[in-house]
Short mmCIF file of C-alpha atoms in Angstrom, two decimals:
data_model
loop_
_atom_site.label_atom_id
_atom_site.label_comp_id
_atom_site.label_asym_id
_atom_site.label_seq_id
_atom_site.Cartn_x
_atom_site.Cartn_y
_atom_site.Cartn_z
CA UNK A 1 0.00 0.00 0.00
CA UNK A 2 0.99 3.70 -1.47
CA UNK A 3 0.98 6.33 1.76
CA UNK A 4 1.16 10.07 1.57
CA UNK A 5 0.08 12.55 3.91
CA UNK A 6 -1.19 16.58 2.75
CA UNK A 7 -2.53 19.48 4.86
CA UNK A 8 -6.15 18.60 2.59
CA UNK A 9 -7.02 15.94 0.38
CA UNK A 10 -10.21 16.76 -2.11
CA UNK A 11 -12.20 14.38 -3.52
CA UNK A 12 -13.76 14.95 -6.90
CA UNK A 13 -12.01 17.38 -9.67
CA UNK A 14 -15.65 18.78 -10.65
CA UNK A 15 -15.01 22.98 -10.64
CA UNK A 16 -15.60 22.59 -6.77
CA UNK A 17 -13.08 20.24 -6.39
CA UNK A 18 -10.75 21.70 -8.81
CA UNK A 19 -11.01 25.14 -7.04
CA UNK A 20 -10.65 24.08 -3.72
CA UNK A 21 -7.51 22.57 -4.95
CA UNK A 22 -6.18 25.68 -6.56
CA UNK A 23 -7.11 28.42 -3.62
CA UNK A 24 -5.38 26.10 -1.04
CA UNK A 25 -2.54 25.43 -3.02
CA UNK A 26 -1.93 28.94 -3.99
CA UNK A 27 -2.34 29.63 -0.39
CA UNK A 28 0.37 27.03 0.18
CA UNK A 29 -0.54 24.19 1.11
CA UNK A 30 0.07 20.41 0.31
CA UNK A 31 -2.85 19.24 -1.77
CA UNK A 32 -3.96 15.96 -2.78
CA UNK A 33 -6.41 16.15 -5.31
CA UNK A 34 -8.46 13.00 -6.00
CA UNK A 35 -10.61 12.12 -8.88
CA UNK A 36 -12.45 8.93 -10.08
CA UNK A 37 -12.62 9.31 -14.02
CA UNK A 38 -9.46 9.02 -16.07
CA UNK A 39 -10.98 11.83 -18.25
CA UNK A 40 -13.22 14.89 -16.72
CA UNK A 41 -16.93 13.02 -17.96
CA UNK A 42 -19.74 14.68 -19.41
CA UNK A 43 -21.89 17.26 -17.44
CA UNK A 44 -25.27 18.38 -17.96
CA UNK A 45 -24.52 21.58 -16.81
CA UNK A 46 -22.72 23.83 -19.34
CA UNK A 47 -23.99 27.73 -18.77
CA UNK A 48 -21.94 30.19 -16.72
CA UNK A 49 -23.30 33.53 -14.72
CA UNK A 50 -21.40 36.78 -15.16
CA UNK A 51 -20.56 36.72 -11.00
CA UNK A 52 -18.51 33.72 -11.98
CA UNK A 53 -16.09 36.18 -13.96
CA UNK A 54 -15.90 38.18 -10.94
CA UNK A 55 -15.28 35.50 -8.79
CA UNK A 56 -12.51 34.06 -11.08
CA UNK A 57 -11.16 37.55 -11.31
CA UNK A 58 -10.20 37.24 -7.46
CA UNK A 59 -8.65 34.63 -7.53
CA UNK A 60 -6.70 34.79 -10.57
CA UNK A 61 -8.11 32.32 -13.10
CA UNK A 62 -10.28 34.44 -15.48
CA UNK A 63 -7.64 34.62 -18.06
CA UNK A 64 -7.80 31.38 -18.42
CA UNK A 65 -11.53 30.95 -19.01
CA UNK A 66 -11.52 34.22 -20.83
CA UNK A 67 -8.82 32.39 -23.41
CA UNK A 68 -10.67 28.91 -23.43
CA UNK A 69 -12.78 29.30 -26.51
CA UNK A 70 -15.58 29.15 -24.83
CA UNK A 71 -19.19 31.07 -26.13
CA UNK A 72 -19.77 34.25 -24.97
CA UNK A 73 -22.94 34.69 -22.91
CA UNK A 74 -24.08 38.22 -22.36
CA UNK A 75 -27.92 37.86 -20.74
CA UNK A 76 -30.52 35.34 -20.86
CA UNK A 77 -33.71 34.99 -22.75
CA UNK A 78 -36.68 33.97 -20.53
CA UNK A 79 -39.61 32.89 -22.79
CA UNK A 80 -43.35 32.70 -20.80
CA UNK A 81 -46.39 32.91 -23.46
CA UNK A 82 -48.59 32.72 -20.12
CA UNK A 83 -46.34 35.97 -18.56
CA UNK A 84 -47.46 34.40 -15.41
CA UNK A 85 -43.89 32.39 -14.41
CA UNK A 86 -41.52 35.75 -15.68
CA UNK A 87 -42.22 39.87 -16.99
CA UNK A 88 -43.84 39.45 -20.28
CA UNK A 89 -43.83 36.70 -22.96
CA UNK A 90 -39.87 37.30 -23.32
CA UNK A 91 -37.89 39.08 -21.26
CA UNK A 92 -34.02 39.48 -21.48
CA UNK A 93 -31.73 39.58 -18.45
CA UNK A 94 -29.02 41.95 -19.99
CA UNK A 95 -26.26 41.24 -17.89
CA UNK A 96 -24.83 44.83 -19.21
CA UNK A 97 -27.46 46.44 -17.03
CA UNK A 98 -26.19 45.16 -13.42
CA UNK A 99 -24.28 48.32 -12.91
CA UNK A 100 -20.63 49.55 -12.29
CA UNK A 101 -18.30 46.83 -10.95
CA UNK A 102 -19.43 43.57 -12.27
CA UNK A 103 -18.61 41.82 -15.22
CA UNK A 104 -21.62 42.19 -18.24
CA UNK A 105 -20.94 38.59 -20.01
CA UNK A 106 -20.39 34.76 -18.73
CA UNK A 107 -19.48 32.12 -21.15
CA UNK A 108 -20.95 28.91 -22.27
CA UNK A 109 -18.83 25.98 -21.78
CA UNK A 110 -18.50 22.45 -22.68
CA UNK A 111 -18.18 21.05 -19.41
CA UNK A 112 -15.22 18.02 -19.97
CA UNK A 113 -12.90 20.45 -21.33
CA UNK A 114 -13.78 23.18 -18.51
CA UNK A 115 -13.43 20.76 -15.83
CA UNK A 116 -9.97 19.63 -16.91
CA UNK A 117 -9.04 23.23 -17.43
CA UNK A 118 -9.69 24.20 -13.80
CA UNK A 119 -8.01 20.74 -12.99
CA UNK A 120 -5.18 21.49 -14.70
CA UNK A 121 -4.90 25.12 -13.01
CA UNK A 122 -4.84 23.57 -9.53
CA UNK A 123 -2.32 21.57 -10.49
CA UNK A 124 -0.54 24.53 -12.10
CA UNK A 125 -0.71 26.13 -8.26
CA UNK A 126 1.15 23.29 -6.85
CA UNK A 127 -1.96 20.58 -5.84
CA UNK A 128 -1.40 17.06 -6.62
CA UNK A 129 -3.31 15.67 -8.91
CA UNK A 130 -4.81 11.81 -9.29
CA UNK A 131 -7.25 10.64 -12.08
CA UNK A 132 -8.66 7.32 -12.19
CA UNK A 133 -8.64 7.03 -7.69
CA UNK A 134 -10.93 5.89 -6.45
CA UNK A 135 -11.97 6.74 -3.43
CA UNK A 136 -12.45 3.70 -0.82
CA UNK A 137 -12.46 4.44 3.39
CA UNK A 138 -12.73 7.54 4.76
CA UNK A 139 -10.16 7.33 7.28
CA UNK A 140 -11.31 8.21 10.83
CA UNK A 141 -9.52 8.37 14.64
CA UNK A 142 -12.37 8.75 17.16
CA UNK A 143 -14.98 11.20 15.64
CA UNK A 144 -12.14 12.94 13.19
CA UNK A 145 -11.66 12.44 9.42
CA UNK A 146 -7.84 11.99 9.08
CA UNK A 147 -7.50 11.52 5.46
CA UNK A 148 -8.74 8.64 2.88
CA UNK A 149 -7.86 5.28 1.33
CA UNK A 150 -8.22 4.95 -2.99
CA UNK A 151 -7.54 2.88 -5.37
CA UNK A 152 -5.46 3.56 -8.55
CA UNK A 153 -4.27 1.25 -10.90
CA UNK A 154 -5.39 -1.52 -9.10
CA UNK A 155 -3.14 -0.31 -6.05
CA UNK A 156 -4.46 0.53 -2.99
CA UNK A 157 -3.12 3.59 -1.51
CA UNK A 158 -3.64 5.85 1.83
CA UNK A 159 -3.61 9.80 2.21
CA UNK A 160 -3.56 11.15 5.68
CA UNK A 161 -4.64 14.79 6.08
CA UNK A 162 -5.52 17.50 8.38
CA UNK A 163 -8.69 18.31 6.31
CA UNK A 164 -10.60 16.29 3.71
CA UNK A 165 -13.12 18.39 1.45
CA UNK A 166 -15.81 16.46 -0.31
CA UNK A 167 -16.06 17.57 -3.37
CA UNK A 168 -17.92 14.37 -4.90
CA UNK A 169 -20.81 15.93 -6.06
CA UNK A 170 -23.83 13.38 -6.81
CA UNK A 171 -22.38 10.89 -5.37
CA UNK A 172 -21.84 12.23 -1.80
CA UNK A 173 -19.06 10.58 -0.24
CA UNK A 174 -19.73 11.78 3.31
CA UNK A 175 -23.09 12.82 3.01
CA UNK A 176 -23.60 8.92 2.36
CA UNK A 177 -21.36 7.76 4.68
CA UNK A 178 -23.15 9.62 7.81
CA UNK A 179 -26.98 9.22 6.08
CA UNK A 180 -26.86 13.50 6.07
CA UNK A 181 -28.70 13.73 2.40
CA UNK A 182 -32.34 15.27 2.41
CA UNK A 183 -34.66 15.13 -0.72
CA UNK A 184 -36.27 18.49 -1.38
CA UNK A 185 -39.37 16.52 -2.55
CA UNK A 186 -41.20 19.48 -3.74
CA UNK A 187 -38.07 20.21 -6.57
CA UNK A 188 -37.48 16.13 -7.51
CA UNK A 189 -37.54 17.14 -11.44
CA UNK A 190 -36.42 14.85 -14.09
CA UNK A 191 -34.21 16.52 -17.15
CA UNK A 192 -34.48 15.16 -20.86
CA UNK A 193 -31.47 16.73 -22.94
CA UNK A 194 -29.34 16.36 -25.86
CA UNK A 195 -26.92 18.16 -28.38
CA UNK A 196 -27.60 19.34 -31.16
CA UNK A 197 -24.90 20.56 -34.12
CA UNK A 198 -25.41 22.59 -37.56
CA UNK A 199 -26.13 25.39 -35.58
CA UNK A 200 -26.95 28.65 -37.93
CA UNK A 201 -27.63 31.99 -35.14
CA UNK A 202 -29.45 33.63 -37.86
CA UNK A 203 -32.07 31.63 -36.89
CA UNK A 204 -32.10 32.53 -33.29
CA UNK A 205 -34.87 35.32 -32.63
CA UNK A 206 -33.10 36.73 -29.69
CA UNK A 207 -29.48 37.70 -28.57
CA UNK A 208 -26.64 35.77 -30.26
CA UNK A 209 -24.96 33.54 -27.38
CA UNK A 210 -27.67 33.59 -25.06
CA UNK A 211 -28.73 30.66 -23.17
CA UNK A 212 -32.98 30.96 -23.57
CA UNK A 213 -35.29 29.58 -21.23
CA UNK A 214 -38.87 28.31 -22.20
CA UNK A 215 -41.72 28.24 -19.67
CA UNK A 216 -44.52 25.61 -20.51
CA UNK A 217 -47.49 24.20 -17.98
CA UNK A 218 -45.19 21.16 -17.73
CA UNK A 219 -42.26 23.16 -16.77
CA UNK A 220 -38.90 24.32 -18.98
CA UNK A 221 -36.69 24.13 -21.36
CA UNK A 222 -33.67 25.06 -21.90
CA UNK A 223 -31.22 26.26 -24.96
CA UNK A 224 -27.34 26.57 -24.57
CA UNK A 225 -24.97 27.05 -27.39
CA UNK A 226 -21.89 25.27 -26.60
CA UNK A 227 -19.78 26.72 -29.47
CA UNK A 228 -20.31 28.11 -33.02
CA UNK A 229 -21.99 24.96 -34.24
CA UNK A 230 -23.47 22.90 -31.18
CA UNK A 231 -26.05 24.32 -28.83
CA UNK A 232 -27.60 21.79 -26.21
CA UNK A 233 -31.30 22.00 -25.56
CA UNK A 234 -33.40 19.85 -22.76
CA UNK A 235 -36.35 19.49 -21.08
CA UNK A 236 -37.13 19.71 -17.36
CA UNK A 237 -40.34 18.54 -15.82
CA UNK A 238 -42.22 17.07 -12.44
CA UNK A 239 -41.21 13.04 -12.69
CA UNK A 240 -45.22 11.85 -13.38
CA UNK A 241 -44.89 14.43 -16.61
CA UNK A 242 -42.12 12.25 -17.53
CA UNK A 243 -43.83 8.60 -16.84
CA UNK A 244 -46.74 9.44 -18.60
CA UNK A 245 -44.83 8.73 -21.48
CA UNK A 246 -41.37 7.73 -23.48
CA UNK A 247 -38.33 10.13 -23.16
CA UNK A 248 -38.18 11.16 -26.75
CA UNK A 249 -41.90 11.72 -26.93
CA UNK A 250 -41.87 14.44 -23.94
CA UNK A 251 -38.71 15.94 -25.24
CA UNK A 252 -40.03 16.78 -28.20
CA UNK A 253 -43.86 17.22 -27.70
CA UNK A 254 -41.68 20.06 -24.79
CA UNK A 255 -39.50 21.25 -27.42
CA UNK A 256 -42.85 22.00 -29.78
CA UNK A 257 -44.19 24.31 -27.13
CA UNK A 258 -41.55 26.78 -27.53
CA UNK A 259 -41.27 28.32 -31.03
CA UNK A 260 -38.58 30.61 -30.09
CA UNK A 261 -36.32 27.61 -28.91
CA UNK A 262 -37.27 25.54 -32.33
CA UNK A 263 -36.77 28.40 -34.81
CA UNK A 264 -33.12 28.40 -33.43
CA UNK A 265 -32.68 24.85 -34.39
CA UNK A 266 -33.95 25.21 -37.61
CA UNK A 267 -30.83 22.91 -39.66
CA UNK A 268 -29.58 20.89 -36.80
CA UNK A 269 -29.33 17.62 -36.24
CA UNK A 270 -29.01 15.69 -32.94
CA UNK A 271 -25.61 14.08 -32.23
CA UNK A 272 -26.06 12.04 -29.30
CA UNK A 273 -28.85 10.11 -27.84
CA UNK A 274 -31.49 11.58 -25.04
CA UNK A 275 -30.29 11.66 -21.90
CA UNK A 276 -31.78 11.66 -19.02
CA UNK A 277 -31.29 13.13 -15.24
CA UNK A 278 -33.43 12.46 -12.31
CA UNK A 279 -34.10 13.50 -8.85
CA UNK A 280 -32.34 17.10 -9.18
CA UNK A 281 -32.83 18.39 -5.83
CA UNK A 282 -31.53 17.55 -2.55
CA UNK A 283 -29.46 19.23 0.60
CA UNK A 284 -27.68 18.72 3.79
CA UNK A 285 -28.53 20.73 7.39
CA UNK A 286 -24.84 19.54 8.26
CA UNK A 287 -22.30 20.33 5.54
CA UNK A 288 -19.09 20.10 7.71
CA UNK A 289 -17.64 18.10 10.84
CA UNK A 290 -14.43 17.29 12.69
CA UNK A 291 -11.50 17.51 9.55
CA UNK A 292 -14.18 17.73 7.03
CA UNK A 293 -16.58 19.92 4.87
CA UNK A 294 -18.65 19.41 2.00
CA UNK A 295 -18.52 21.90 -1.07
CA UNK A 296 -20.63 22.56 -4.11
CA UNK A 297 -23.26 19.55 -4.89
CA UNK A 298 -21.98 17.26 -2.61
CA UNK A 299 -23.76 19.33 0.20
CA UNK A 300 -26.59 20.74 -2.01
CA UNK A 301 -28.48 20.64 -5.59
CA UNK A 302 -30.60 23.15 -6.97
CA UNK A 303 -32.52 22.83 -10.13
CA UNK A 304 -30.47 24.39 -13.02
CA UNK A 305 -33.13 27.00 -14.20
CA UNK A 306 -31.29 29.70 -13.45
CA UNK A 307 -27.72 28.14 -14.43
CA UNK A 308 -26.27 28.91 -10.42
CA UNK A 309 -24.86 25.41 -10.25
CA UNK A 310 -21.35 26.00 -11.12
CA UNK A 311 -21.30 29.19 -9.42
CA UNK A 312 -22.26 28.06 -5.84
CA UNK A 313 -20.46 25.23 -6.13
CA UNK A 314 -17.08 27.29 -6.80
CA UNK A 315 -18.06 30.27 -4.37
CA UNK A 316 -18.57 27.56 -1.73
CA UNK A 317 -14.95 25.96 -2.78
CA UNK A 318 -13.43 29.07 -2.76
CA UNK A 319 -14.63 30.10 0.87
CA UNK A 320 -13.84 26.42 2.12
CA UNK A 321 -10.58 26.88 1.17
CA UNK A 322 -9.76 30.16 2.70
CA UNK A 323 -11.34 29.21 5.83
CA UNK A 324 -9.29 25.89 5.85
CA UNK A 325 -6.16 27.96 4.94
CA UNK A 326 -6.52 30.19 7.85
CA UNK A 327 -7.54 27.67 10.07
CA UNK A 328 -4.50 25.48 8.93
CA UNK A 329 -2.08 28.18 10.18
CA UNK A 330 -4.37 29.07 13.17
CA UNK A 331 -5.78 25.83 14.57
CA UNK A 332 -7.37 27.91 17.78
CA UNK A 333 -9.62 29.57 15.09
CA UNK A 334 -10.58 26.45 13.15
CA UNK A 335 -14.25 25.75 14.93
CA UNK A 336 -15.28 29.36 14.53
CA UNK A 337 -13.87 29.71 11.16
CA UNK A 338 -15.08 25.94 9.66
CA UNK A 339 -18.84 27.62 11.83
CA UNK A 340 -18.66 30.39 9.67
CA UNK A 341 -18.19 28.34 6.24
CA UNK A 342 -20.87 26.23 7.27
CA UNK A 343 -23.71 29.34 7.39
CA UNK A 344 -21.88 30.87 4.47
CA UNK A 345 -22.84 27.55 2.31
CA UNK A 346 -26.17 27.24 3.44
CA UNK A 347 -27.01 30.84 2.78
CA UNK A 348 -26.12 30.98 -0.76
CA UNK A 349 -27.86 27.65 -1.46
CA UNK A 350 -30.72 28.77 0.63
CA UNK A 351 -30.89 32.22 -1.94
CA UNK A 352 -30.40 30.01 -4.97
CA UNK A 353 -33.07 27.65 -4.62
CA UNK A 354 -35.65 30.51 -3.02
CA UNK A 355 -35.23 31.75 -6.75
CA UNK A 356 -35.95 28.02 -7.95
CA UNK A 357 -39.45 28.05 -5.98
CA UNK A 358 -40.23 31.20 -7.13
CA UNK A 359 -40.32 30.29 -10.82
CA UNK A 360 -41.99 26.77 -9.97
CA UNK A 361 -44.98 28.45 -7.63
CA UNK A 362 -45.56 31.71 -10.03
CA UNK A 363 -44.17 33.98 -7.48
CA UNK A 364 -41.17 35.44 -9.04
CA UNK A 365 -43.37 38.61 -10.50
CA UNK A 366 -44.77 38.77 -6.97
CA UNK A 367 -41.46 39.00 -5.40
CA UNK A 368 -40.45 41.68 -7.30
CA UNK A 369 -43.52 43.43 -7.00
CA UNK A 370 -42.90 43.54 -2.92
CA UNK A 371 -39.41 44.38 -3.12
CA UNK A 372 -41.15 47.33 -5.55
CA UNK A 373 -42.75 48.86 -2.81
CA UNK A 374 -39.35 49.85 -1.33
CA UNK A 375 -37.17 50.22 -4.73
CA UNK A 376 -37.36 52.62 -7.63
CA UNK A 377 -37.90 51.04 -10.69
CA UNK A 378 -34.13 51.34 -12.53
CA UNK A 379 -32.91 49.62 -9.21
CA UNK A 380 -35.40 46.84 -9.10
CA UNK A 381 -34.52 46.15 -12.57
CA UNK A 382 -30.66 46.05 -11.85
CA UNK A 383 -31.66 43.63 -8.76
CA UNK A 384 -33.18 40.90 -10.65
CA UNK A 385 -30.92 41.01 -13.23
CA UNK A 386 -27.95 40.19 -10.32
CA UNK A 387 -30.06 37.82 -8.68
CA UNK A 388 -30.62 35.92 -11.75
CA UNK A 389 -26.50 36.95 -12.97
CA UNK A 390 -25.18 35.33 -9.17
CA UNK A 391 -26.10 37.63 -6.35
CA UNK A 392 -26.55 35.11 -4.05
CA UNK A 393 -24.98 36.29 -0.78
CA UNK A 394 -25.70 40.08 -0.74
CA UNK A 395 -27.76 41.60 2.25
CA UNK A 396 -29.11 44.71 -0.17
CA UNK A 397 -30.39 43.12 -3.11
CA UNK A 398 -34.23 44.12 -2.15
CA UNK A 399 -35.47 41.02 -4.45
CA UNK A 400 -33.49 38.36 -2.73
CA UNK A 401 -34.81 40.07 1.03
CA UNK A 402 -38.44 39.51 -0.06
CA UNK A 403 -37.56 35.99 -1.20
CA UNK A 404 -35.55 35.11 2.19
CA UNK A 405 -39.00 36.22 3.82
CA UNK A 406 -41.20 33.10 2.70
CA UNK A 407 -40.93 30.80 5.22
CA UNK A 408 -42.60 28.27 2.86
CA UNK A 409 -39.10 28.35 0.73
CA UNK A 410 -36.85 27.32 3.60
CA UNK A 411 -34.57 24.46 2.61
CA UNK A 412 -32.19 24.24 5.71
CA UNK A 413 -32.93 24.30 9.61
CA UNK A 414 -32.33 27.50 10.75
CA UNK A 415 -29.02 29.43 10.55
CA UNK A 416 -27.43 32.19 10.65
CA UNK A 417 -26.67 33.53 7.46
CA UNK A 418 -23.36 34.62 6.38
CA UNK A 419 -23.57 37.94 4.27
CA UNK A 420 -21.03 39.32 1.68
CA UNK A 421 -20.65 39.07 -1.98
CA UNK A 422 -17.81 36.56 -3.00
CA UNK A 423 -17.48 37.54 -6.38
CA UNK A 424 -17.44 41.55 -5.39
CA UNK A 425 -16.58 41.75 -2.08
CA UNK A 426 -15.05 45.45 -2.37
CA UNK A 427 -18.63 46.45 -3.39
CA UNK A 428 -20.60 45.94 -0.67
CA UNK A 429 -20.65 49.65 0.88
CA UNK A 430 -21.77 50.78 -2.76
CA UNK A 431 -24.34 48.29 -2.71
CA UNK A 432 -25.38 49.42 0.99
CA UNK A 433 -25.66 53.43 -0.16
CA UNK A 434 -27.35 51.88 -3.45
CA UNK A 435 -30.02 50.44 -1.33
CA UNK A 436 -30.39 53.22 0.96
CA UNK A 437 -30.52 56.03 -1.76
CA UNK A 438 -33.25 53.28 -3.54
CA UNK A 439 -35.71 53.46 -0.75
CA UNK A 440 -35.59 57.23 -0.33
CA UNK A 441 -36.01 57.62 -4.37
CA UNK A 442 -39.40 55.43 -3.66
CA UNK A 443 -40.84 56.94 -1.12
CA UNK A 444 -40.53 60.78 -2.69
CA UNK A 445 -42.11 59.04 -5.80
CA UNK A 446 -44.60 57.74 -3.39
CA UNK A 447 -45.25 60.98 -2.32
#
């Protein structure tokens, strides 16, 4: 048997892995990064929000998505002949009108060749990297996580550490382990998707690398252009829409119901077979214990309606591993600090999938309309476009207060939550005056 020992070993090199790698490594730290495929696999999720650029502008790796080919994304297209789940029968999120200070485009990626990218960054900062392990034991002394046992190459091998971050996504490794995973029953959707290439944008009735969302009485579907001449489009719906009949029927009797979406594939031709995801949504109350925390999906899942997936996940890596650093090099901080990373999780997972119930119960025009009440028009406007661009941890985004005030939306057990933009963290006393000058614009309207 192989043994090494790190200051953290991660398991999974999914962005949250991959970025927990990096920020610890550049913080420098031994790093043991730990994933199960030979070759990053393929991901449903493949569309980028613009606080992603601003997170990756912190801590140095924009360049390198900025360089990576990938499809420029500059708003999103929300499509609702009912106008009862969005603003009107299509509105556009233009990510250009968030305001000073954040970044006004995202990209669309292909998500093998991102993953490995971000992969290969961490191992750029100094982590050491390990496809094809397979993770085995979770090592324990007492009640402590002290590192893991994998397999690679048909050797077995051991990694002792002071930390281990689970960064297994789906699969959960200590979420399984200690039975912590809790199905958000009301959000157990079932996705129908596949890839399309011969792509022509002249046909597209909107904006020109925008991903474009469909509302139906059935529930969504999506549109993503993945480069000049593939775009991937699916279908997302409650899982008795989907047994009431045969995968490619729904997809394409759900594809039919959105003109917009089918006028942009006018010329393609499909390129793989349907795939299918089920049982989106789930969560954990506890997402971190004694030498371990969970980051991105491996603590939490949101339905991907509003594309937060990737973001979360990384914001949540990114905070895990700065709290780890600092706890690493002072141990007599490490419960309040690991405390702190815990209600930091939970409250941008909490925001995310308030947004998520909001589209699914009608509500999202309602929302806005109470966080109206306080808010001058232009600044309502720039809050929902953040909210739906990433803003998933600020205290003044009037949209996301009304939404934290529906009880009926709780995921976790109560906590306390953990304020402060990761992606523009220099911007919070703008965003404070912002909301302060908002309210006194309304109420001299009002008057």
């Amino acid at each position: 048997m192989g043994n090494n020992s790190a200051d953290v070993v991660v398991i999974g090199g999914g962005p949250s892995g991959a970025v927990s790698a990096y920020t610890l490594a550049r913080e420098g730290h031994s790093v043991v990064l730990l994933e199960r495929e030979e070759n990053p696999r393929f991901h449903i999720g493949e569309s980028l929000l613009p606080y992603m650029m601003g997170l990756f502008d912190r801590i140095g790796i924009r360049d390198a998505v900025e360089t990576g080919g990938y499809v420029p994304k500059f708003g999103g297209e929300f499509i609702d002949p009912t106008e009862t789940k969005f603003f009107s029968g299509v509105f556009r999120a233009d990510f250009a009108k968030q305001g000073e200070g954040r970044y006004d485009r995202a990209f669309q990626v292909e998500r093998a060749r991102f993953d490995r990218m971000l992969v290969e960054e961490a191992g750029k900062a100094g982590a050491e990297v390990h496809y094809g392990a397979t993770v085995g034991d979770l090592l324990m002394e007492g009640d402590r996580m002290v590192g893991v046992r994998y397999t690679k190459d048909g050797e077995e091998h051991e990694v002792r550490s002071q930390y281990v971050v689970d960064a297994s996504g789906r699969a959960g490794r200590i979420a399984h382990r200690f039975g912590l995973r809790k199905t958000l029953e009301k959000l157990r959707m079932v996705a129908v998707f596949r890839h399309y290439d011969g792509l022509d944008e002249r046909h597209n009735l909107g904006v020109e690398g925008d991903i474009q969302v469909g509302a139906h009485a059935d529930g969504w579907v999506w549109a993503i252009p993945l480069s000049k001449d593939v775009i991937s489009v699916g279908t997302v719906m409650p899982r008795d829409v989907f047994r009431a009949s045969t995968p490619e029927q729904v997809f394409e009797e759900h594809l039919a119901r959105v003109p917009r979406i089918t006028s942009r594939l006018t010329g393609t031709r499909p390129i793989m077979d349907l795939k299918v995801e089920t049982d989106y949504c789930y969560h954990a109350d506890t997402v971190t214990g004694p030498g371990w925390v969970m980051v991105g999906d491996a603590g939490c899942f949101g339905d991907p309606m509003f594309s937060g997936g990737v973001l979360v996940a990384s914001a949540t890596a990114v905070r895990a591993a700065e709290n780890l650093s600092r706890a690493l090099k002072n141990p007599q901080e490490a419960d309040r600090l690991i405390d702190e990373y815990e209600n930091f999780f939970k409250t941008g997972y909490d925001t995310y999938i308030r947004l998520i119930h909001a589209f699914y119960d009608g509500e999202l025009v309602a929302v806005a309309a109470d966080a109206g009440r306080t808010t001058d028009r232009d600044t309502l406007e720039r809050y929902l476009i953040r909210l739906i661009g990433g803003d998933f941890w600020s205290e003044h985004n009037a949209v996301a207060q009304e939404m934290r005030r529906r009880t009926e939306w709780d995921t976790f057990e109560p906590f306390q939550r953990v304020f402060g933009c990761p992606s523009y963290p220099h911007l919070d006393e703008q965003d404070r005056k912002e909301r302060a000058e908002s309210r006194i614009r309304r109420v001299t309207a009002g008057q």
